[in-house]
mmCIF file of C-alpha atoms in Angstrom:
data_model
loop_
_atom_site.group_PDB
_atom_site.id
_atom_site.type_symbol
_atom_site.label_atom_id
_atom_site.label_comp_id
_atom_site.label_asym_id
_atom_site.label_seq_id
_atom_site.Cartn_x
_atom_site.Cartn_y
_atom_site.Cartn_z
ATOM 1 C CA UNK P 1 48.745 21.311 124.242
ATOM 2 C CA UNK P 2 50.883 18.315 125.154
ATOM 3 C CA UNK P 3 49.872 16.011 127.930
ATOM 4 C CA UNK P 4 53.340 14.357 128.173
ATOM 5 C CA UNK P 5 52.346 11.227 125.801
ATOM 6 C CA UNK P 6 54.751 9.763 123.247
ATOM 7 C CA UNK P 7 52.114 8.810 120.774
ATOM 8 C CA UNK P 8 52.347 10.751 117.585
ATOM 9 C CA UNK P 9 49.541 13.162 116.678
ATOM 10 C CA UNK P 10 46.466 11.460 114.778
ATOM 11 C CA UNK P 11 47.756 12.440 111.094
ATOM 12 C CA UNK P 12 51.105 11.035 111.843
ATOM 13 C CA UNK P 13 49.651 7.737 113.352
ATOM 14 C CA UNK P 14 47.660 7.117 110.257
ATOM 15 C CA UNK P 15 50.601 7.567 108.172
ATOM 16 C CA UNK P 16 52.508 5.096 110.311
ATOM 17 C CA UNK P 17 49.655 2.516 110.246
ATOM 18 C CA UNK P 18 49.568 2.730 106.482
ATOM 19 C CA UNK P 19 53.164 2.150 106.139
ATOM 20 C CA UNK P 20 53.238 -0.694 108.509
ATOM 21 C CA UNK P 21 50.201 -2.292 106.771
ATOM 22 C CA UNK P 22 51.789 -1.991 103.246
ATOM 23 C CA UNK P 23 54.908 -3.845 104.703
ATOM 24 C CA UNK P 24 53.101 -6.530 106.105
ATOM 25 C CA UNK P 25 51.117 -7.255 102.651
ATOM 26 C CA UNK P 26 54.414 -7.006 100.711
ATOM 27 C CA UNK P 27 56.007 -9.516 102.981
ATOM 28 C CA UNK P 28 53.066 -11.858 103.027
ATOM 29 C CA UNK P 29 52.956 -11.677 99.146
ATOM 30 C CA UNK P 30 56.706 -12.244 98.853
ATOM 31 C CA UNK P 31 56.353 -15.306 101.227
ATOM 32 C CA UNK P 32 53.414 -16.762 99.086
ATOM 33 C CA UNK P 33 55.552 -16.632 96.057
ATOM 34 C CA UNK P 34 58.457 -18.345 97.640
ATOM 35 C CA UNK P 35 56.336 -20.971 98.732
ATOM 36 C CA UNK P 36 54.814 -21.537 95.383
ATOM 37 C CA UNK P 37 58.100 -21.453 93.465
ATOM 38 C CA UNK P 38 59.579 -24.825 92.366
ATOM 39 C CA UNK P 39 61.061 -26.570 95.278
ATOM 40 C CA UNK P 40 59.272 -24.234 97.853
ATOM 41 C CA UNK P 41 56.102 -26.266 98.348
ATOM 42 C CA UNK P 42 53.175 -27.848 96.580
ATOM 43 C CA UNK P 43 51.946 -26.454 93.266
ATOM 44 C CA UNK P 44 48.712 -26.881 91.099
ATOM 45 C CA UNK P 45 50.837 -28.886 88.624
ATOM 46 C CA UNK P 46 51.206 -31.785 91.068
ATOM 47 C CA UNK P 47 54.808 -31.749 91.048
ATOM 48 C CA UNK P 48 56.938 -32.488 94.375
ATOM 49 C CA UNK P 49 59.828 -30.464 95.478
ATOM 50 C CA UNK P 50 62.312 -33.169 93.962
ATOM 51 C CA UNK P 51 60.620 -32.329 90.543
ATOM 52 C CA UNK P 52 58.843 -35.703 90.173
ATOM 53 C CA UNK P 53 55.186 -36.233 89.953
ATOM 54 C CA UNK P 54 53.621 -36.190 93.551
ATOM 55 C CA UNK P 55 51.582 -39.196 94.509
ATOM 56 C CA UNK P 56 47.995 -39.115 93.695
ATOM 57 C CA UNK P 57 45.930 -39.027 96.875
ATOM 58 C CA UNK P 58 43.430 -41.332 95.243
ATOM 59 C CA UNK P 59 46.142 -44.030 94.621
ATOM 60 C CA UNK P 60 49.737 -43.734 93.171
ATOM 61 C CA UNK P 61 49.747 -46.112 89.948
ATOM 62 C CA UNK P 62 53.657 -46.118 89.911
ATOM 63 C CA UNK P 63 53.932 -44.803 86.490
ATOM 64 C CA UNK P 64 56.403 -41.953 87.344
ATOM 65 C CA UNK P 65 58.932 -44.753 87.302
ATOM 66 C CA UNK P 66 58.736 -44.736 83.525
ATOM 67 C CA UNK P 67 60.001 -41.241 83.382
ATOM 68 C CA UNK P 68 56.820 -40.351 81.392
ATOM 69 C CA UNK P 69 56.201 -36.632 81.320
ATOM 70 C CA UNK P 70 53.318 -35.305 83.427
ATOM 71 C CA UNK P 71 49.961 -35.644 81.697
ATOM 72 C CA UNK P 72 48.887 -32.395 80.100
ATOM 73 C CA UNK P 73 45.250 -31.402 80.288
ATOM 74 C CA UNK P 74 44.555 -31.835 76.546
ATOM 75 C CA UNK P 75 45.416 -30.673 72.975
ATOM 76 C CA UNK P 76 43.358 -28.360 70.824
ATOM 77 C CA UNK P 77 41.176 -29.834 68.200
ATOM 78 C CA UNK P 78 42.803 -30.471 64.906
ATOM 79 C CA UNK P 79 46.357 -30.476 66.553
ATOM 80 C CA UNK P 80 47.492 -33.337 64.303
ATOM 81 C CA UNK P 81 46.578 -31.911 60.976
ATOM 82 C CA UNK P 82 49.339 -32.749 58.632
ATOM 83 C CA UNK P 83 50.557 -35.743 60.682
ATOM 84 C CA UNK P 84 50.489 -39.401 59.743
ATOM 85 C CA UNK P 85 49.843 -42.337 62.167
ATOM 86 C CA UNK P 86 50.309 -45.901 61.617
ATOM 87 C CA UNK P 87 48.065 -48.200 63.701
ATOM 88 C CA UNK P 88 48.908 -51.904 63.609
ATOM 89 C CA UNK P 89 46.186 -54.162 64.870
ATOM 90 C CA UNK P 90 48.015 -57.292 66.027
ATOM 91 C CA UNK P 91 47.372 -60.671 64.246
ATOM 92 C CA UNK P 92 44.358 -61.128 62.107
ATOM 93 C CA UNK P 93 40.922 -62.667 63.082
ATOM 94 C CA UNK P 94 41.100 -65.058 60.354
ATOM 95 C CA UNK P 95 44.773 -66.084 60.669
ATOM 96 C CA UNK P 96 43.698 -69.470 62.063
ATOM 97 C CA UNK P 97 42.280 -70.472 58.775
ATOM 98 C CA UNK P 98 45.765 -69.812 57.170
ATOM 99 C CA UNK P 99 48.152 -71.724 59.380
ATOM 100 C CA UNK P 100 50.423 -72.623 56.574
ATOM 101 C CA UNK P 101 50.738 -68.992 55.060
ATOM 102 C CA UNK P 102 51.459 -67.574 58.528
ATOM 103 C CA UNK P 103 53.878 -70.211 59.576
ATOM 104 C CA UNK P 104 56.428 -69.283 56.856
ATOM 105 C CA UNK P 105 59.486 -67.687 57.941
ATOM 106 C CA UNK P 106 60.670 -64.017 57.138
ATOM 107 C CA UNK P 107 63.609 -62.034 57.558
ATOM 108 C CA UNK P 108 63.541 -59.801 60.480
ATOM 109 C CA UNK P 109 67.252 -58.548 60.272
ATOM 110 C CA UNK P 110 68.776 -60.558 63.325
ATOM 111 C CA UNK P 111 66.726 -63.707 62.870
ATOM 112 C CA UNK P 112 64.031 -65.442 61.008
ATOM 113 C CA UNK P 113 60.484 -65.694 62.398
ATOM 114 C CA UNK P 114 56.931 -66.680 61.499
ATOM 115 C CA UNK P 115 55.269 -64.621 59.182
ATOM 116 C CA UNK P 116 52.467 -63.900 61.781
ATOM 117 C CA UNK P 117 50.684 -65.927 64.523
ATOM 118 C CA UNK P 118 47.102 -66.497 65.563
ATOM 119 C CA UNK P 119 47.347 -64.531 68.777
ATOM 120 C CA UNK P 120 46.062 -65.474 72.211
ATOM 121 C CA UNK P 121 42.320 -65.271 73.577
ATOM 122 C CA UNK P 122 40.331 -64.960 76.773
ATOM 123 C CA UNK P 123 39.140 -68.411 78.288
ATOM 124 C CA UNK P 124 35.758 -67.445 76.923
ATOM 125 C CA UNK P 125 37.288 -67.301 73.287
ATOM 126 C CA UNK P 126 37.452 -63.651 72.672
ATOM 127 C CA UNK P 127 40.369 -63.444 70.369
ATOM 128 C CA UNK P 128 43.177 -60.996 70.736
ATOM 129 C CA UNK P 129 42.915 -60.303 66.999
ATOM 130 C CA UNK P 130 39.426 -59.297 67.616
ATOM 131 C CA UNK P 131 40.501 -57.151 70.368
ATOM 132 C CA UNK P 132 43.282 -55.274 68.707
ATOM 133 C CA UNK P 133 41.366 -54.481 65.642
ATOM 134 C CA UNK P 134 38.569 -52.986 67.554
ATOM 135 C CA UNK P 135 40.750 -50.916 69.599
ATOM 136 C CA UNK P 136 42.692 -49.575 66.600
ATOM 137 C CA UNK P 137 39.538 -48.628 64.801
ATOM 138 C CA UNK P 138 38.328 -46.731 67.794
ATOM 139 C CA UNK P 139 41.689 -44.931 67.982
ATOM 140 C CA UNK P 140 41.668 -44.285 64.305
ATOM 141 C CA UNK P 141 38.422 -42.419 64.757
ATOM 142 C CA UNK P 142 39.714 -40.269 67.763
ATOM 143 C CA UNK P 143 42.961 -39.492 65.931
ATOM 144 C CA UNK P 144 41.158 -38.410 62.683
ATOM 145 C CA UNK P 145 38.977 -35.998 64.801
ATOM 146 C CA UNK P 146 42.426 -34.465 65.666
ATOM 147 C CA UNK P 147 43.244 -34.140 62.127
ATOM 148 C CA UNK P 148 45.580 -36.904 61.689
ATOM 149 C CA UNK P 149 45.858 -39.172 58.491
ATOM 150 C CA UNK P 150 45.599 -42.612 60.003
ATOM 151 C CA UNK P 151 47.033 -45.834 58.143
ATOM 152 C CA UNK P 152 45.869 -49.295 59.328
ATOM 153 C CA UNK P 153 48.145 -52.419 58.443
ATOM 154 C CA UNK P 154 44.930 -54.363 58.052
ATOM 155 C CA UNK P 155 41.262 -53.437 58.662
ATOM 156 C CA UNK P 156 39.675 -56.977 58.590
ATOM 157 C CA UNK P 157 40.049 -56.719 54.748
ATOM 158 C CA UNK P 158 42.805 -59.533 54.411
ATOM 159 C CA UNK P 159 42.568 -63.186 54.521
ATOM 160 C CA UNK P 160 45.540 -63.385 56.858
ATOM 161 C CA UNK P 161 48.487 -61.273 58.178
ATOM 162 C CA UNK P 162 50.127 -59.195 56.903
ATOM 163 C CA UNK P 163 53.301 -60.537 57.835
ATOM 164 C CA UNK P 164 55.407 -58.828 60.395
ATOM 165 C CA UNK P 165 57.950 -57.560 57.751
ATOM 166 C CA UNK P 166 55.311 -56.054 55.640
ATOM 167 C CA UNK P 167 53.687 -54.405 58.829
ATOM 168 C CA UNK P 168 56.914 -52.436 59.341
ATOM 169 C CA UNK P 169 57.021 -51.722 55.550
ATOM 170 C CA UNK P 170 53.577 -50.238 55.518
ATOM 171 C CA UNK P 171 54.634 -47.644 58.218
ATOM 172 C CA UNK P 172 57.817 -47.001 56.579
ATOM 173 C CA UNK P 173 56.210 -46.441 53.195
ATOM 174 C CA UNK P 174 53.613 -44.084 54.759
ATOM 175 C CA UNK P 175 56.381 -42.079 56.362
ATOM 176 C CA UNK P 176 54.493 -42.298 59.604
ATOM 177 C CA UNK P 177 55.191 -39.738 62.274
ATOM 178 C CA UNK P 178 54.428 -42.384 64.998
ATOM 179 C CA UNK P 179 53.501 -45.931 64.706
ATOM 180 C CA UNK P 180 51.591 -48.101 67.572
ATOM 181 C CA UNK P 181 51.007 -51.998 67.269
ATOM 182 C CA UNK P 182 48.054 -52.881 69.384
ATOM 183 C CA UNK P 183 48.174 -56.163 71.110
ATOM 184 C CA UNK P 184 46.951 -58.052 74.307
ATOM 185 C CA UNK P 185 49.040 -60.660 76.152
ATOM 186 C CA UNK P 186 48.591 -64.245 76.920
ATOM 187 C CA UNK P 187 50.362 -64.808 80.344
ATOM 188 C CA UNK P 188 49.575 -66.668 83.514
ATOM 189 C CA UNK P 189 46.596 -66.196 85.816
ATOM 190 C CA UNK P 190 47.747 -63.403 88.269
ATOM 191 C CA UNK P 191 49.798 -61.719 85.704
ATOM 192 C CA UNK P 192 48.193 -58.279 85.216
ATOM 193 C CA UNK P 193 48.508 -54.964 83.704
ATOM 194 C CA UNK P 194 49.772 -53.375 80.520
ATOM 195 C CA UNK P 195 53.283 -53.036 79.149
ATOM 196 C CA UNK P 196 54.816 -50.886 76.142
ATOM 197 C CA UNK P 197 57.329 -52.510 74.229
ATOM 198 C CA UNK P 198 60.153 -50.393 72.839
ATOM 199 C CA UNK P 199 62.719 -51.369 70.116
ATOM 200 C CA UNK P 200 66.332 -52.291 71.151
ATOM 201 C CA UNK P 201 69.304 -51.215 69.113
ATOM 202 C CA UNK P 202 69.527 -53.639 66.207
ATOM 203 C CA UNK P 203 71.776 -53.387 63.343
ATOM 204 C CA UNK P 204 71.700 -56.578 61.236
ATOM 205 C CA UNK P 205 70.760 -57.288 57.766
ATOM 206 C CA UNK P 206 67.836 -55.116 56.842
ATOM 207 C CA UNK P 207 67.269 -53.980 60.424
ATOM 208 C CA UNK P 208 68.967 -50.789 61.677
ATOM 209 C CA UNK P 209 66.892 -49.233 64.537
ATOM 210 C CA UNK P 210 69.628 -46.645 65.774
ATOM 211 C CA UNK P 211 67.730 -43.782 64.508
ATOM 212 C CA UNK P 212 64.315 -44.631 66.065
ATOM 213 C CA UNK P 213 65.365 -46.058 69.395
ATOM 214 C CA UNK P 214 65.229 -42.461 71.258
ATOM 215 C CA UNK P 215 61.972 -41.131 69.656
ATOM 216 C CA UNK P 216 60.377 -44.459 70.156
ATOM 217 C CA UNK P 217 61.252 -44.421 73.813
ATOM 218 C CA UNK P 218 59.717 -41.055 74.095
ATOM 219 C CA UNK P 219 56.559 -42.171 72.338
ATOM 220 C CA UNK P 220 56.474 -45.299 74.643
ATOM 221 C CA UNK P 221 56.835 -43.279 77.897
ATOM 222 C CA UNK P 222 54.065 -40.730 76.939
ATOM 223 C CA UNK P 223 51.814 -43.753 75.848
ATOM 224 C CA UNK P 224 52.398 -45.454 79.070
ATOM 225 C CA UNK P 225 51.400 -42.326 81.059
ATOM 226 C CA UNK P 226 48.341 -41.561 79.188
ATOM 227 C CA UNK P 227 47.117 -45.115 79.034
ATOM 228 C CA UNK P 228 47.263 -45.177 82.993
ATOM 229 C CA UNK P 229 45.352 -41.932 82.946
ATOM 230 C CA UNK P 230 42.539 -43.147 80.538
ATOM 231 C CA UNK P 231 42.111 -46.525 81.677
ATOM 232 C CA UNK P 232 43.091 -46.759 85.326
ATOM 233 C CA UNK P 233 45.325 -49.732 84.696
ATOM 234 C CA UNK P 234 48.528 -50.465 86.407
ATOM 235 C CA UNK P 235 51.852 -51.076 84.752
ATOM 236 C CA UNK P 236 52.507 -54.890 84.333
ATOM 237 C CA UNK P 237 53.400 -56.811 87.541
ATOM 238 C CA UNK P 238 55.170 -59.405 85.529
ATOM 239 C CA UNK P 239 57.175 -57.482 82.608
ATOM 240 C CA UNK P 240 59.324 -54.184 82.920
ATOM 241 C CA UNK P 241 59.944 -54.413 86.754
ATOM 242 C CA UNK P 242 56.757 -51.969 87.464
ATOM 243 C CA UNK P 243 57.819 -49.530 84.764
ATOM 244 C CA UNK P 244 55.393 -50.497 82.156
ATOM 245 C CA UNK P 245 58.163 -50.490 79.664
ATOM 246 C CA UNK P 246 60.152 -53.377 78.003
ATOM 247 C CA UNK P 247 62.832 -53.416 75.476
ATOM 248 C CA UNK P 248 62.953 -56.218 72.825
ATOM 249 C CA UNK P 249 65.195 -56.986 69.869
ATOM 250 C CA UNK P 250 63.183 -60.160 68.593
ATOM 251 C CA UNK P 251 60.182 -58.269 66.902
ATOM 252 C CA UNK P 252 60.343 -57.876 63.312
ATOM 253 C CA UNK P 253 57.699 -55.090 63.391
ATOM 254 C CA UNK P 254 60.064 -53.035 65.682
ATOM 255 C CA UNK P 255 63.450 -54.111 64.070
ATOM 256 C CA UNK P 256 62.613 -53.273 60.386
ATOM 257 C CA UNK P 257 60.816 -49.964 61.306
ATOM 258 C CA UNK P 258 62.351 -46.691 60.185
ATOM 259 C CA UNK P 259 59.887 -44.644 61.906
ATOM 260 C CA UNK P 260 59.220 -44.268 65.782
ATOM 261 C CA UNK P 261 57.126 -47.219 66.653
ATOM 262 C CA UNK P 262 56.134 -49.139 69.827
ATOM 263 C CA UNK P 263 53.970 -52.126 70.723
ATOM 264 C CA UNK P 264 51.287 -51.945 73.545
ATOM 265 C CA UNK P 265 50.210 -55.079 75.344
ATOM 266 C CA UNK P 266 46.861 -53.701 76.771
ATOM 267 C CA UNK P 267 46.479 -56.325 79.459
ATOM 268 C CA UNK P 268 46.616 -60.077 80.127
ATOM 269 C CA UNK P 269 43.761 -61.928 78.259
ATOM 270 C CA UNK P 270 44.440 -65.231 80.350
ATOM 271 C CA UNK P 271 43.935 -63.428 83.701
ATOM 272 C CA UNK P 272 40.115 -63.361 84.580
ATOM 273 C CA UNK P 273 40.337 -59.653 86.074
ATOM 274 C CA UNK P 274 42.189 -58.336 83.097
ATOM 275 C CA UNK P 275 39.960 -60.314 80.578
ATOM 276 C CA UNK P 276 36.989 -58.774 82.176
ATOM 277 C CA UNK P 277 38.285 -55.361 81.153
ATOM 278 C CA UNK P 278 39.457 -56.448 77.704
ATOM 279 C CA UNK P 279 36.083 -57.925 76.794
ATOM 280 C CA UNK P 280 34.193 -54.582 77.877
ATOM 281 C CA UNK P 281 33.460 -52.240 75.007
ATOM 282 C CA UNK P 282 33.492 -49.149 77.382
ATOM 283 C CA UNK P 283 36.988 -50.102 78.616
ATOM 284 C CA UNK P 284 38.127 -50.648 75.039
ATOM 285 C CA UNK P 285 37.082 -47.114 74.155
ATOM 286 C CA UNK P 286 39.373 -45.900 77.061
ATOM 287 C CA UNK P 287 42.086 -47.947 75.959
ATOM 288 C CA UNK P 288 41.713 -46.075 72.540
ATOM 289 C CA UNK P 289 41.575 -42.754 74.053
ATOM 290 C CA UNK P 290 44.806 -43.590 76.076
ATOM 291 C CA UNK P 291 46.687 -44.598 73.001
ATOM 292 C CA UNK P 292 45.343 -41.560 71.074
ATOM 293 C CA UNK P 293 46.346 -39.147 73.613
ATOM 294 C CA UNK P 294 49.935 -40.691 74.048
ATOM 295 C CA UNK P 295 50.228 -40.482 70.324
ATOM 296 C CA UNK P 296 49.029 -36.717 70.394
ATOM 297 C CA UNK P 297 51.419 -35.940 73.227
ATOM 298 C CA UNK P 298 54.351 -37.262 71.232
ATOM 299 C CA UNK P 299 53.482 -35.342 68.139
ATOM 300 C CA UNK P 300 52.826 -32.013 69.666
ATOM 301 C CA UNK P 301 55.615 -32.382 72.278
#
């Protein structure tokens, strides 16, 4: 019996409500997917709508200006099996006992430079050579745990050197897949942060970097990104215009390399704040991890 109402009977009402509910759910899901899509809103990868890394709410380090890839969560154990890595600890702890030998000039392709130097030190006398050897040894342990074969240019087993041309030759002879020379800088107080030195295009004499400039930059950018993540250090405030990257054509270890190679200046030993980190064993372990992860990123890209 009709009472004149326009409402549908109960069965038709339930069907209508179910159809409406399904439509709302579908529209809501579609809207969520659009918002999560690239350019539609924040995502768990931390990438902004423009495609560049979003600022870290805990403090933006500025490394995105290097163009370095986003830091990945990690690499599987043994991911470097079959790969060879050259680690080049800068200078030598006993170079100061062999000043005549390290002062002789060697050919770096576009110039002639000293075989090696003594390096710098902190105000308290902690030598760059001791720092670089310690970090390289720590990085070797981490890289070997990932399955890599690791070659060191020196392991405290030489009276001095090797010379810069021999350092390059060791990596070339090993057919290294990646090479990193570990250093710390000796600049003015107030100059802080790390920087990665990339090879410039050099074709002169025995030097020809044309084949390694591109892959070396890739290695350097990944190394810079990982070093920030591992150590919390900022890119240099005095070299590289805030990018953490510097291109040079006057280093024999880069000029004469035929494998992808970069230098990393882990900090400034002459600045008290940087020196406090460089002399801390726990920080050096972080530095070794950053170097290891940068190399791993490059070799598993």
